[in-house]
């Protein structure tokens, strides 16, 4: 192979790797921003004597944190480093994990437990937001 | 108003959103969506707060056409603070309230929608759980082991352990003819 071809391949590989990193960083930045925003809002609500609504924010922050961790695990676990495989792993988890939340919500609805229904619906709302944003940043949307 | 009821009410009122809901309801009866619009909160958040207010006896609801209307429970707010703090509570009553609160806390922690989540390891808690389950048995009736198992299985799959524990705690009696509920003080 000509040295020029090798150079071109090397540059393309570097550009590809850099784009992949940029995408991953963008998703992590999204999670971090949301967590910080929730924590800030939680403090504001507490200061405004709205303790229960502050708990809602804490729940939101926790869900973002859980899925930030899952993305780190996805990146570490997928040995090939393939973007498509990381995406598949992550999206699979966004389906699996909320299953318990959905059934908890249904159980609470069955028993008219409004408090529990609200807690579960917050988690389900956040996971819908995460999926939407993840697919937008990662591509194929 | 008892001390426990007053504490529950005060705890419930120490929240700005709930106070704003009450202020709105002091003007007129409202439904969830109307309150949500007025206070800039989501409807589920309003429902959440209304449930707490209803549990504390601060609001009541009624049906009007398609809507569930909420209204201020004026009797509750007509009680003066002086009446509340002058309410007498002797030591025995306080202790009995504490016991009842502890009991309720254990029940809330171990039961979910009438099902026992796990069998408590601590004897005191287990006793409370068993006392709840034994309420499904009638006094003066003789049960077969199968009937006992079916009743307990409604609460938890491990009916054998629970049945034996109920005998050990002298909540159920047993002889060759069957099982019966023991009358405790």
PDB file of N, CA and C in Angstrom, chain A residues 1-102:
ATOM      1  N   UNK A   1       0.842  -1.204   0.000  1.00  0.00           N
ATOM      2  CA  UNK A   1       0.000   0.000   0.000  1.00  0.00           C
ATOM      3  C   UNK A   1       0.877   1.255   0.000  1.00  0.00           C
ATOM      4  N   UNK A   2       0.458   2.229  -0.768  1.00  0.00           N
ATOM      5  CA  UNK A   2       1.208   3.474  -0.865  1.00  0.00           C
ATOM      6  C   UNK A   2       1.150   4.245   0.457  1.00  0.00           C
ATOM      7  N   UNK A   3       2.222   4.932   0.794  1.00  0.00           N
ATOM      8  CA  UNK A   3       2.210   5.709   2.063  1.00  0.00           C
ATOM      9  C   UNK A   3       1.059   6.701   2.130  1.00  0.00           C
ATOM     10  N   UNK A   4       0.671   7.231   0.923  1.00  0.00           N
ATOM     11  CA  UNK A   4      -0.421   8.213   0.916  1.00  0.00           C
ATOM     12  C   UNK A   4      -1.750   7.569   1.339  1.00  0.00           C
ATOM     13  N   UNK A   5      -1.991   6.326   0.821  1.00  0.00           N
ATOM     14  CA  UNK A   5      -3.231   5.609   1.165  1.00  0.00           C
ATOM     15  C   UNK A   5      -3.277   5.323   2.661  1.00  0.00           C
ATOM     16  N   UNK A   6      -2.118   4.919   3.180  1.00  0.00           N
ATOM     17  CA  UNK A   6      -2.064   4.619   4.630  1.00  0.00           C
ATOM     18  C   UNK A   6      -2.414   5.876   5.421  1.00  0.00           C
ATOM     19  N   UNK A   7      -1.847   6.987   4.962  1.00  0.00           N
ATOM     20  CA  UNK A   7      -2.099   8.260   5.655  1.00  0.00           C
ATOM     21  C   UNK A   7      -3.593   8.617   5.630  1.00  0.00           C
ATOM     22  N   UNK A   8      -4.207   8.415   4.424  1.00  0.00           N
ATOM     23  CA  UNK A   8      -5.650   8.733   4.294  1.00  0.00           C
ATOM     24  C   UNK A   8      -6.465   7.854   5.237  1.00  0.00           C
ATOM     25  N   UNK A   9      -6.161   6.534   5.249  1.00  0.00           N
ATOM     26  CA  UNK A   9      -6.901   5.604   6.130  1.00  0.00           C
ATOM     27  C   UNK A   9      -6.739   5.997   7.594  1.00  0.00           C
ATOM     28  N   UNK A  10      -5.494   6.368   7.937  1.00  0.00           N
ATOM     29  CA  UNK A  10      -5.201   6.764   9.331  1.00  0.00           C
ATOM     30  C   UNK A  10      -6.020   8.002   9.725  1.00  0.00           C
ATOM     31  N   UNK A  11      -6.072   8.973   8.781  1.00  0.00           N
ATOM     32  CA  UNK A  11      -6.828  10.214   9.040  1.00  0.00           C
ATOM     33  C   UNK A  11      -8.321   9.905   9.200  1.00  0.00           C
ATOM     34  N   UNK A  12      -8.843   9.025   8.278  1.00  0.00           N
ATOM     35  CA  UNK A  12     -10.273   8.677   8.351  1.00  0.00           C
ATOM     36  C   UNK A  12     -10.605   7.977   9.665  1.00  0.00           C
ATOM     37  N   UNK A  13      -9.702   7.073  10.084  1.00  0.00           N
ATOM     38  CA  UNK A  13      -9.926   6.343  11.346  1.00  0.00           C
ATOM     39  C   UNK A  13      -9.959   7.319  12.514  1.00  0.00           C
ATOM     40  N   UNK A  14      -8.998   8.256  12.450  1.00  0.00           N
ATOM     41  CA  UNK A  14      -8.925   9.256  13.535  1.00  0.00           C
ATOM     42  C   UNK A  14     -10.198  10.109  13.579  1.00  0.00           C
ATOM     43  N   UNK A  15     -10.634  10.522  12.368  1.00  0.00           N
ATOM     44  CA  UNK A  15     -11.845  11.362  12.300  1.00  0.00           C
ATOM     45  C   UNK A  15     -13.044  10.587  12.836  1.00  0.00           C
ATOM     46  N   UNK A  16     -13.150   9.291  12.443  1.00  0.00           N
ATOM     47  CA  UNK A  16     -14.258   8.440  12.899  1.00  0.00           C
ATOM     48  C   UNK A  16     -14.260   8.306  14.411  1.00  0.00           C
ATOM     49  N   UNK A  17     -13.055   8.022  14.944  1.00  0.00           N
ATOM     50  CA  UNK A  17     -12.939   7.841  16.403  1.00  0.00           C
ATOM     51  C   UNK A  17     -13.307   9.132  17.112  1.00  0.00           C
ATOM     52  N   UNK A  18     -12.852  10.237  16.543  1.00  0.00           N
ATOM     53  CA  UNK A  18     -13.113  11.526  17.182  1.00  0.00           C
ATOM     54  C   UNK A  18     -14.606  11.846  17.176  1.00  0.00           C
ATOM     55  N   UNK A  19     -15.297  11.479  16.048  1.00  0.00           N
ATOM     56  CA  UNK A  19     -16.743  11.738  15.977  1.00  0.00           C
ATOM     57  C   UNK A  19     -17.489  10.898  16.998  1.00  0.00           C
ATOM     58  N   UNK A  20     -17.019   9.643  17.147  1.00  0.00           N
ATOM     59  CA  UNK A  20     -17.658   8.741  18.108  1.00  0.00           C
ATOM     60  C   UNK A  20     -17.512   9.311  19.520  1.00  0.00           C
ATOM     61  N   UNK A  21     -16.303   9.777  19.807  1.00  0.00           N
ATOM     62  CA  UNK A  21     -16.050  10.371  21.129  1.00  0.00           C
ATOM     63  C   UNK A  21     -16.924  11.598  21.358  1.00  0.00           C
ATOM     64  N   UNK A  22     -17.036  12.389  20.285  1.00  0.00           N
ATOM     65  CA  UNK A  22     -17.855  13.613  20.398  1.00  0.00           C
ATOM     66  C   UNK A  22     -19.301  13.275  20.718  1.00  0.00           C
ATOM     67  N   UNK A  23     -19.812  12.219  20.062  1.00  0.00           N
ATOM     68  CA  UNK A  23     -21.208  11.805  20.299  1.00  0.00           C
ATOM     69  C   UNK A  23     -21.366  11.356  21.747  1.00  0.00           C
ATOM     70  N   UNK A  24     -20.431  10.510  22.179  1.00  0.00           N
ATOM     71  CA  UNK A  24     -20.510  10.009  23.562  1.00  0.00           C
ATOM     72  C   UNK A  24     -20.440  11.168  24.553  1.00  0.00           C
ATOM     73  N   UNK A  25     -19.517  12.078  24.287  1.00  0.00           N
ATOM     74  CA  UNK A  25     -19.376  13.227  25.201  1.00  0.00           C
ATOM     75  C   UNK A  25     -20.637  14.081  25.236  1.00  0.00           C
ATOM     76  N   UNK A  26     -21.281  14.176  24.051  1.00  0.00           N
ATOM     77  CA  UNK A  26     -22.514  14.986  23.992  1.00  0.00           C
ATOM     78  C   UNK A  26     -23.602  14.358  24.863  1.00  0.00           C
ATOM     79  N   UNK A  27     -23.696  13.020  24.831  1.00  0.00           N
ATOM     80  CA  UNK A  27     -24.723  12.358  25.663  1.00  0.00           C
ATOM     81  C   UNK A  27     -24.368  12.527  27.142  1.00  0.00           C
ATOM     82  N   UNK A  28     -23.101  12.348  27.466  1.00  0.00           N
ATOM     83  CA  UNK A  28     -22.698  12.534  28.878  1.00  0.00           C
ATOM     84  C   UNK A  28     -22.954  13.976  29.326  1.00  0.00           C
ATOM     85  N   UNK A  29     -22.683  14.914  28.417  1.00  0.00           N
ATOM     86  CA  UNK A  29     -22.926  16.325  28.768  1.00  0.00           C
ATOM     87  C   UNK A  29     -24.412  16.555  29.024  1.00  0.00           C
ATOM     88  N   UNK A  30     -25.253  15.904  28.202  1.00  0.00           N
ATOM     89  CA  UNK A  30     -26.710  16.024  28.398  1.00  0.00           C
ATOM     90  C   UNK A  30     -27.094  15.505  29.787  1.00  0.00           C
ATOM     91  N   UNK A  31     -26.574  14.322  30.129  1.00  0.00           N
ATOM     92  CA  UNK A  31     -26.902  13.755  31.455  1.00  0.00           C
ATOM     93  C   UNK A  31     -26.416  14.694  32.574  1.00  0.00           C
ATOM     94  N   UNK A  32     -25.181  15.144  32.437  1.00  0.00           N
ATOM     95  CA  UNK A  32     -24.628  16.007  33.491  1.00  0.00           C
ATOM     96  C   UNK A  32     -25.435  17.302  33.640  1.00  0.00           C
ATOM     97  N   UNK A  33     -25.797  17.884  32.501  1.00  0.00           N
ATOM     98  CA  UNK A  33     -26.574  19.136  32.547  1.00  0.00           C
ATOM     99  C   UNK A  33     -27.912  18.912  33.239  1.00  0.00           C
ATOM    100  N   UNK A  34     -28.565  17.809  32.876  1.00  0.00           N
ATOM    101  CA  UNK A  34     -29.889  17.524  33.460  1.00  0.00           C
ATOM    102  C   UNK A  34     -29.769  17.270  34.966  1.00  0.00           C
ATOM    103  N   UNK A  35     -28.721  16.534  35.353  1.00  0.00           N
ATOM    104  CA  UNK A  35     -28.544  16.233  36.785  1.00  0.00           C
ATOM    105  C   UNK A  35     -28.319  17.532  37.562  1.00  0.00           C
ATOM    106  N   UNK A  36     -27.443  18.376  37.023  1.00  0.00           N
ATOM    107  CA  UNK A  36     -27.159  19.659  37.690  1.00  0.00           C
ATOM    108  C   UNK A  36     -28.430  20.512  37.764  1.00  0.00           C
ATOM    109  N   UNK A  37     -29.183  20.541  36.652  1.00  0.00           N
ATOM    110  CA  UNK A  37     -30.426  21.347  36.630  1.00  0.00           C
ATOM    111  C   UNK A  37     -31.423  20.835  37.670  1.00  0.00           C
ATOM    112  N   UNK A  38     -31.545  19.516  37.759  1.00  0.00           N
ATOM    113  CA  UNK A  38     -32.486  18.930  38.739  1.00  0.00           C
ATOM    114  C   UNK A  38     -32.036  19.263  40.159  1.00  0.00           C
ATOM    115  N   UNK A  39     -30.732  19.139  40.389  1.00  0.00           N
ATOM    116  CA  UNK A  39     -30.223  19.408  41.744  1.00  0.00           C
ATOM    117  C   UNK A  39     -30.435  20.878  42.123  1.00  0.00           C
ATOM    118  N   UNK A  40     -30.217  21.753  41.129  1.00  0.00           N
ATOM    119  CA  UNK A  40     -30.413  23.185  41.388  1.00  0.00           C
ATOM    120  C   UNK A  40     -31.882  23.472  41.705  1.00  0.00           C
ATOM    121  N   UNK A  41     -32.746  22.880  40.884  1.00  0.00           N
ATOM    122  CA  UNK A  41     -34.203  23.080  41.079  1.00  0.00           C
ATOM    123  C   UNK A  41     -34.645  22.476  42.426  1.00  0.00           C
ATOM    124  N   UNK A  42     -34.038  21.361  42.775  1.00  0.00           N
ATOM    125  CA  UNK A  42     -34.370  20.709  44.058  1.00  0.00           C
ATOM    126  C   UNK A  42     -34.061  21.653  45.227  1.00  0.00           C
ATOM    127  N   UNK A  43     -32.883  22.293  45.146  1.00  0.00           N
ATOM    128  CA  UNK A  43     -32.487  23.248  46.204  1.00  0.00           C
ATOM    129  C   UNK A  43     -33.454  24.420  46.257  1.00  0.00           C
ATOM    130  N   UNK A  44     -33.802  24.917  45.065  1.00  0.00           N
ATOM    131  CA  UNK A  44     -34.727  26.065  45.013  1.00  0.00           C
ATOM    132  C   UNK A  44     -36.071  25.698  45.638  1.00  0.00           C
ATOM    133  N   UNK A  45     -36.566  24.526  45.303  1.00  0.00           N
ATOM    134  CA  UNK A  45     -37.870  24.089  45.826  1.00  0.00           C
ATOM    135  C   UNK A  45     -37.818  23.909  47.341  1.00  0.00           C
ATOM    136  N   UNK A  46     -36.702  23.364  47.815  1.00  0.00           N
ATOM    137  CA  UNK A  46     -36.560  23.191  49.270  1.00  0.00           C
ATOM    138  C   UNK A  46     -36.561  24.546  49.962  1.00  0.00           C
ATOM    139  N   UNK A  47     -35.820  25.488  49.360  1.00  0.00           N
ATOM    140  CA  UNK A  47     -35.760  26.835  49.937  1.00  0.00           C
ATOM    141  C   UNK A  47     -37.122  27.512  49.886  1.00  0.00           C
ATOM    142  N   UNK A  48     -37.952  27.091  48.932  1.00  0.00           N
ATOM    143  CA  UNK A  48     -39.287  27.681  48.772  1.00  0.00           C
ATOM    144  C   UNK A  48     -40.351  26.887  49.549  1.00  0.00           C
ATOM    145  N   UNK A  49     -39.903  26.047  50.460  1.00  0.00           N
ATOM    146  CA  UNK A  49     -40.816  25.215  51.282  1.00  0.00           C
ATOM    147  C   UNK A  49     -41.735  24.335  50.449  1.00  0.00           C
ATOM    148  N   UNK A  50     -41.153  23.734  49.411  1.00  0.00           N
ATOM    149  CA  UNK A  50     -41.923  22.780  48.607  1.00  0.00           C
ATOM    150  C   UNK A  50     -41.159  21.456  48.623  1.00  0.00           C
ATOM    151  N   UNK A  51     -41.157  20.839  49.804  1.00  0.00           N
ATOM    152  CA  UNK A  51     -40.328  19.644  50.012  1.00  0.00           C
ATOM    153  C   UNK A  51     -40.719  18.476  49.118  1.00  0.00           C
ATOM    154  N   UNK A  52     -42.004  18.264  48.916  1.00  0.00           N
ATOM    155  CA  UNK A  52     -42.425  17.123  48.100  1.00  0.00           C
ATOM    156  C   UNK A  52     -42.010  17.303  46.644  1.00  0.00           C
ATOM    157  N   UNK A  53     -42.156  18.530  46.145  1.00  0.00           N
ATOM    158  CA  UNK A  53     -41.754  18.770  44.755  1.00  0.00           C
ATOM    159  C   UNK A  53     -40.228  18.671  44.615  1.00  0.00           C
ATOM    160  N   UNK A  54     -39.511  18.977  45.714  1.00  0.00           N
ATOM    161  CA  UNK A  54     -38.048  18.802  45.703  1.00  0.00           C
ATOM    162  C   UNK A  54     -37.721  17.313  45.567  1.00  0.00           C
ATOM    163  N   UNK A  55     -38.524  16.479  46.200  1.00  0.00           N
ATOM    164  CA  UNK A  55     -38.311  15.024  46.075  1.00  0.00           C
ATOM    165  C   UNK A  55     -38.549  14.579  44.629  1.00  0.00           C
ATOM    166  N   UNK A  56     -39.523  15.176  43.972  1.00  0.00           N
ATOM    167  CA  UNK A  56     -39.775  14.821  42.563  1.00  0.00           C
ATOM    168  C   UNK A  56     -38.508  15.101  41.732  1.00  0.00           C
ATOM    169  N   UNK A  57     -37.858  16.220  42.037  1.00  0.00           N
ATOM    170  CA  UNK A  57     -36.636  16.594  41.303  1.00  0.00           C
ATOM    171  C   UNK A  57     -35.511  15.605  41.605  1.00  0.00           C
ATOM    172  N   UNK A  58     -35.473  15.161  42.841  1.00  0.00           N
ATOM    173  CA  UNK A  58     -34.434  14.197  43.233  1.00  0.00           C
ATOM    174  C   UNK A  58     -34.640  12.892  42.459  1.00  0.00           C
ATOM    175  N   UNK A  59     -35.898  12.507  42.317  1.00  0.00           N
ATOM    176  CA  UNK A  59     -36.200  11.285  41.561  1.00  0.00           C
ATOM    177  C   UNK A  59     -35.739  11.448  40.109  1.00  0.00           C
ATOM    178  N   UNK A  60     -36.034  12.617  39.528  1.00  0.00           N
ATOM    179  CA  UNK A  60     -35.612  12.876  38.140  1.00  0.00           C
ATOM    180  C   UNK A  60     -34.085  12.761  38.019  1.00  0.00           C
ATOM    181  N   UNK A  61     -33.388  13.427  38.963  1.00  0.00           N
ATOM    182  CA  UNK A  61     -31.918  13.408  38.930  1.00  0.00           C
ATOM    183  C   UNK A  61     -31.403  11.972  39.044  1.00  0.00           C
ATOM    184  N   UNK A  62     -32.039  11.183  39.907  1.00  0.00           N
ATOM    185  CA  UNK A  62     -31.599   9.793  40.092  1.00  0.00           C
ATOM    186  C   UNK A  62     -31.735   8.983  38.808  1.00  0.00           C
ATOM    187  N   UNK A  63     -32.834   9.212  38.079  1.00  0.00           N
ATOM    188  CA  UNK A  63     -33.024   8.448  36.836  1.00  0.00           C
ATOM    189  C   UNK A  63     -31.950   8.843  35.813  1.00  0.00           C
ATOM    190  N   UNK A  64     -31.682  10.143  35.701  1.00  0.00           N
ATOM    191  CA  UNK A  64     -30.621  10.577  34.776  1.00  0.00           C
ATOM    192  C   UNK A  64     -29.287   9.948  35.174  1.00  0.00           C
ATOM    193  N   UNK A  65     -29.044   9.906  36.478  1.00  0.00           N
ATOM    194  CA  UNK A  65     -27.782   9.361  36.974  1.00  0.00           C
ATOM    195  C   UNK A  65     -27.669   7.862  36.667  1.00  0.00           C
ATOM    196  N   UNK A  66     -28.773   7.151  36.847  1.00  0.00           N
ATOM    197  CA  UNK A  66     -28.782   5.703  36.568  1.00  0.00           C
ATOM    198  C   UNK A  66     -28.409   5.464  35.105  1.00  0.00           C
ATOM    199  N   UNK A  67     -29.018   6.237  34.195  1.00  0.00           N
ATOM    200  CA  UNK A  67     -28.782   5.975  32.774  1.00  0.00           C
ATOM    201  C   UNK A  67     -27.444   6.529  32.285  1.00  0.00           C
ATOM    202  N   UNK A  68     -26.911   7.473  33.018  1.00  0.00           N
ATOM    203  CA  UNK A  68     -25.541   7.931  32.714  1.00  0.00           C
ATOM    204  C   UNK A  68     -24.583   6.772  33.025  1.00  0.00           C
ATOM    205  N   UNK A  69     -24.826   6.128  34.164  1.00  0.00           N
ATOM    206  CA  UNK A  69     -23.994   4.986  34.552  1.00  0.00           C
ATOM    207  C   UNK A  69     -24.155   3.862  33.530  1.00  0.00           C
ATOM    208  N   UNK A  70     -25.382   3.644  33.082  1.00  0.00           N
ATOM    209  CA  UNK A  70     -25.623   2.562  32.119  1.00  0.00           C
ATOM    210  C   UNK A  70     -24.887   2.836  30.811  1.00  0.00           C
ATOM    211  N   UNK A  71     -24.831   4.093  30.405  1.00  0.00           N
ATOM    212  CA  UNK A  71     -24.097   4.411  29.170  1.00  0.00           C
ATOM    213  C   UNK A  71     -22.600   4.122  29.361  1.00  0.00           C
ATOM    214  N   UNK A  72     -22.067   4.451  30.531  1.00  0.00           N
ATOM    215  CA  UNK A  72     -20.641   4.155  30.796  1.00  0.00           C
ATOM    216  C   UNK A  72     -20.413   2.652  30.712  1.00  0.00           C
ATOM    217  N   UNK A  73     -21.343   1.900  31.308  1.00  0.00           N
ATOM    218  CA  UNK A  73     -21.228   0.438  31.290  1.00  0.00           C
ATOM    219  C   UNK A  73     -21.311  -0.060  29.854  1.00  0.00           C
ATOM    220  N   UNK A  74     -22.225   0.506  29.072  1.00  0.00           N
ATOM    221  CA  UNK A  74     -22.390   0.085  27.670  1.00  0.00           C
ATOM    222  C   UNK A  74     -21.078   0.301  26.902  1.00  0.00           C
ATOM    223  N   UNK A  75     -20.475   1.456  27.119  1.00  0.00           N
ATOM    224  CA  UNK A  75     -19.231   1.769  26.391  1.00  0.00           C
ATOM    225  C   UNK A  75     -18.110   0.811  26.806  1.00  0.00           C
ATOM    226  N   UNK A  76     -18.070   0.482  28.100  1.00  0.00           N
ATOM    227  CA  UNK A  76     -17.019  -0.425  28.591  1.00  0.00           C
ATOM    228  C   UNK A  76     -17.288  -1.879  28.193  1.00  0.00           C
ATOM    229  N   UNK A  77     -18.574  -2.251  28.175  1.00  0.00           N
ATOM    230  CA  UNK A  77     -18.935  -3.653  27.939  1.00  0.00           C
ATOM    231  C   UNK A  77     -18.824  -4.052  26.472  1.00  0.00           C
ATOM    232  N   UNK A  78     -19.236  -3.148  25.595  1.00  0.00           N
ATOM    233  CA  UNK A  78     -19.195  -3.487  24.159  1.00  0.00           C
ATOM    234  C   UNK A  78     -17.732  -3.452  23.701  1.00  0.00           C
ATOM    235  N   UNK A  79     -17.185  -4.671  23.561  1.00  0.00           N
ATOM    236  CA  UNK A  79     -15.743  -4.780  23.296  1.00  0.00           C
ATOM    237  C   UNK A  79     -15.351  -4.212  21.940  1.00  0.00           C
ATOM    238  N   UNK A  80     -16.224  -4.408  20.956  1.00  0.00           N
ATOM    239  CA  UNK A  80     -15.884  -3.935  19.614  1.00  0.00           C
ATOM    240  C   UNK A  80     -15.839  -2.406  19.567  1.00  0.00           C
ATOM    241  N   UNK A  81     -16.509  -1.776  20.506  1.00  0.00           N
ATOM    242  CA  UNK A  81     -16.565  -0.303  20.507  1.00  0.00           C
ATOM    243  C   UNK A  81     -17.504   0.218  19.445  1.00  0.00           C
ATOM    244  N   UNK A  82     -18.251  -0.695  18.816  1.00  0.00           N
ATOM    245  CA  UNK A  82     -19.161  -0.287  17.733  1.00  0.00           C
ATOM    246  C   UNK A  82     -20.277   0.605  18.270  1.00  0.00           C
ATOM    247  N   UNK A  83     -20.464   1.716  17.578  1.00  0.00           N
ATOM    248  CA  UNK A  83     -21.485   2.683  17.982  1.00  0.00           C
ATOM    249  C   UNK A  83     -22.872   2.059  17.979  1.00  0.00           C
ATOM    250  N   UNK A  84     -23.130   1.243  16.946  1.00  0.00           N
ATOM    251  CA  UNK A  84     -24.450   0.619  16.814  1.00  0.00           C
ATOM    252  C   UNK A  84     -24.711  -0.339  17.975  1.00  0.00           C
ATOM    253  N   UNK A  85     -23.671  -1.071  18.374  1.00  0.00           N
ATOM    254  CA  UNK A  85     -23.843  -2.040  19.468  1.00  0.00           C
ATOM    255  C   UNK A  85     -24.055  -1.331  20.813  1.00  0.00           C
ATOM    256  N   UNK A  86     -23.319  -0.235  20.996  1.00  0.00           N
ATOM    257  CA  UNK A  86     -23.493   0.546  22.243  1.00  0.00           C
ATOM    258  C   UNK A  86     -24.922   1.068  22.297  1.00  0.00           C
ATOM    259  N   UNK A  87     -25.368   1.553  21.148  1.00  0.00           N
ATOM    260  CA  UNK A  87     -26.732   2.096  21.079  1.00  0.00           C
ATOM    261  C   UNK A  87     -27.757   1.009  21.417  1.00  0.00           C
ATOM    262  N   UNK A  88     -27.553  -0.169  20.824  1.00  0.00           N
ATOM    263  CA  UNK A  88     -28.497  -1.267  21.045  1.00  0.00           C
ATOM    264  C   UNK A  88     -28.529  -1.659  22.528  1.00  0.00           C
ATOM    265  N   UNK A  89     -27.322  -1.774  23.124  1.00  0.00           N
ATOM    266  CA  UNK A  89     -27.201  -2.137  24.546  1.00  0.00           C
ATOM    267  C   UNK A  89     -27.958  -1.115  25.409  1.00  0.00           C
ATOM    268  N   UNK A  90     -27.687   0.164  25.126  1.00  0.00           N
ATOM    269  CA  UNK A  90     -28.281   1.233  25.939  1.00  0.00           C
ATOM    270  C   UNK A  90     -29.808   1.260  25.793  1.00  0.00           C
ATOM    271  N   UNK A  91     -30.270   1.192  24.544  1.00  0.00           N
ATOM    272  CA  UNK A  91     -31.724   1.273  24.325  1.00  0.00           C
ATOM    273  C   UNK A  91     -32.448   0.061  24.914  1.00  0.00           C
ATOM    274  N   UNK A  92     -31.758  -1.080  24.882  1.00  0.00           N
ATOM    275  CA  UNK A  92     -32.338  -2.291  25.481  1.00  0.00           C
ATOM    276  C   UNK A  92     -32.576  -2.061  26.980  1.00  0.00           C
ATOM    277  N   UNK A  93     -31.586  -1.415  27.625  1.00  0.00           N
ATOM    278  CA  UNK A  93     -31.717  -1.138  29.067  1.00  0.00           C
ATOM    279  C   UNK A  93     -32.840  -0.133  29.331  1.00  0.00           C
ATOM    280  N   UNK A  94     -33.016   0.798  28.388  1.00  0.00           N
ATOM    281  CA  UNK A  94     -34.095   1.783  28.600  1.00  0.00           C
ATOM    282  C   UNK A  94     -35.476   1.140  28.448  1.00  0.00           C
ATOM    283  N   UNK A  95     -35.489  -0.070  27.887  1.00  0.00           N
ATOM    284  CA  UNK A  95     -36.757  -0.814  27.804  1.00  0.00           C
ATOM    285  C   UNK A  95     -36.914  -1.701  29.045  1.00  0.00           C
ATOM    286  N   UNK A  96     -35.788  -2.393  29.386  1.00  0.00           N
ATOM    287  CA  UNK A  96     -35.846  -3.378  30.484  1.00  0.00           C
ATOM    288  C   UNK A  96     -36.100  -2.735  31.841  1.00  0.00           C
ATOM    289  N   UNK A  97     -35.298  -1.733  32.177  1.00  0.00           N
ATOM    290  CA  UNK A  97     -35.355  -1.166  33.534  1.00  0.00           C
ATOM    291  C   UNK A  97     -36.730  -0.571  33.858  1.00  0.00           C
ATOM    292  N   UNK A  98     -37.349   0.179  32.945  1.00  0.00           N
ATOM    293  CA  UNK A  98     -38.657   0.761  33.315  1.00  0.00           C
ATOM    294  C   UNK A  98     -39.804  -0.252  33.411  1.00  0.00           C
ATOM    295  N   UNK A  99     -39.540  -1.519  33.052  1.00  0.00           N
ATOM    296  CA  UNK A  99     -40.630  -2.510  33.153  1.00  0.00           C
ATOM    297  C   UNK A  99     -41.204  -2.562  34.570  1.00  0.00           C
ATOM    298  N   UNK A 100     -40.287  -2.552  35.566  1.00  0.00           N
ATOM    299  CA  UNK A 100     -40.729  -2.580  36.979  1.00  0.00           C
ATOM    300  C   UNK A 100     -41.512  -1.327  37.325  1.00  0.00           C
ATOM    301  N   UNK A 101     -41.078  -0.203  36.759  1.00  0.00           N
ATOM    302  CA  UNK A 101     -41.767   1.069  37.044  1.00  0.00           C
ATOM    303  C   UNK A 101     -43.178   1.028  36.460  1.00  0.00           C
ATOM    304  N   UNK A 102     -43.266   0.445  35.251  1.00  0.00           N
ATOM    305  CA  UNK A 102     -44.593   0.359  34.606  1.00  0.00           C
ATOM    306  C   UNK A 102     -45.515  -0.527  35.434  1.00  0.00           C
TER     307      UNK A 102
END
